[in-house]
Amino acid sequence: MKLFTPLFIAGLTVLASAAQAAPAKLSGTVTDIFGPRFVLDTTSERVLVDLGPRGAGKITLRAGQKLEIEGNLIRNELKATRVTMPDGHAYEVRKNGKTWREWLTGKPGPEAATPFSAEQAKTVATNAGYAVSGEPQEKKQHFEVMASKDSKSYQLQVHRDGRIEPMPAFGIAETRKLASDKGYTLTGDPVAMKKHFRVTAEKAGKTYELDLHRDG
């Protein structure tokens, strides 16, 4: 009997978590946008809405849009399942509810493992206010995207869950500037290595082979 007690307790915990989800339907105006999440002003309250990576890849949001959202309210956040745009077009952005396997393990089932494409990564970055330049490069767990915002250049790591990790851009132009700032004169073109650039340079009459890293 003791062998089944932890599983029984886990099942009760899962049922309690599921009970916290309340179906909701709201209409309002988009104000602030944070990747796949945004704030919806319903005039009576401001609600944080989560589109999820699938929804963020389908929908381009703009502040001022009037939307109708259906979903599940969990811990003061609305997990959207359906979004109706100002023109009346409706998007299904998430399955309504979870399977018993998802509730029990906390992980999505195989049917929910939808691909995360380069176009979705670009949409997530654009919704966060970045101007994307070039095509996203697929990595093991994210896409790397070159973009700019507020007159600054960044290399973004865009993740499936909508997280964006911005890093200052570090390309050939930045490499040349870094070497110059440190008093070196380049005698060749920078060569991209795995995590840095390598270049030949001169300083005070001596020749060097430099490994130039993002952190300077």
mmCIF file of C-alpha atoms in Angstrom, residues 33 35-38 48-61 67 69 77-83 91-94 127 161:
data_model
loop_
_atom_site.group_PDB
_atom_site.id
_atom_site.type_symbol
_atom_site.label_atom_id
_atom_site.label_comp_id
_atom_site.label_asym_id
_atom_site.label_seq_id
_atom_site.Cartn_x
_atom_site.Cartn_y
_atom_site.Cartn_z
ATOM 1 C CA ILE A 33 3.477 43.429 -25.621
ATOM 2 C CA GLY A 35 6.992 38.387 -26.752
ATOM 3 C CA PRO A 36 4.095 35.878 -26.732
ATOM 4 C CA ARG A 37 2.452 37.692 -23.803
ATOM 5 C CA PHE A 38 0.570 40.975 -23.821
ATOM 6 C CA LEU A 48 -1.960 39.422 -18.872
ATOM 7 C CA VAL A 49 -2.646 37.143 -21.853
ATOM 8 C CA ASP A 50 -0.330 34.334 -22.968
ATOM 9 C CA LEU A 51 -0.538 33.285 -26.633
ATOM 10 C CA GLY A 52 2.154 30.633 -26.299
ATOM 11 C CA PRO A 53 4.774 30.066 -29.029
ATOM 12 C CA ARG A 54 2.189 28.621 -31.412
ATOM 13 C CA GLY A 55 -0.064 31.659 -31.100
ATOM 14 C CA ALA A 56 2.845 34.108 -31.297
ATOM 15 C CA GLY A 57 3.887 32.464 -34.565
ATOM 16 C CA LYS A 58 0.422 32.960 -36.045
ATOM 17 C CA ILE A 59 -0.563 36.418 -34.860
ATOM 18 C CA THR A 60 1.128 39.797 -35.278
ATOM 19 C CA LEU A 61 0.090 42.062 -32.428
ATOM 20 C CA LEU A 67 -9.327 41.689 -29.588
ATOM 21 C CA ILE A 69 -9.864 36.351 -26.270
ATOM 22 C CA GLU A 77 -2.929 34.957 -16.427
ATOM 23 C CA LEU A 78 -5.218 34.095 -19.342
ATOM 24 C CA LYS A 79 -3.872 31.202 -21.402
ATOM 25 C CA ALA A 80 -5.461 31.984 -24.756
ATOM 26 C CA THR A 81 -7.064 29.207 -26.784
ATOM 27 C CA ARG A 82 -8.817 31.379 -29.382
ATOM 28 C CA VAL A 83 -8.179 34.949 -30.546
ATOM 29 C CA TYR A 91 -7.181 31.965 -34.662
ATOM 30 C CA GLU A 92 -7.053 28.742 -32.666
ATOM 31 C CA VAL A 93 -3.795 29.153 -30.754
ATOM 32 C CA ARG A 94 -3.820 26.403 -28.128
ATOM 33 C CA ASN A 127 6.282 41.515 -31.524
ATOM 34 C CA ASP A 161 8.395 29.646 -25.074
#
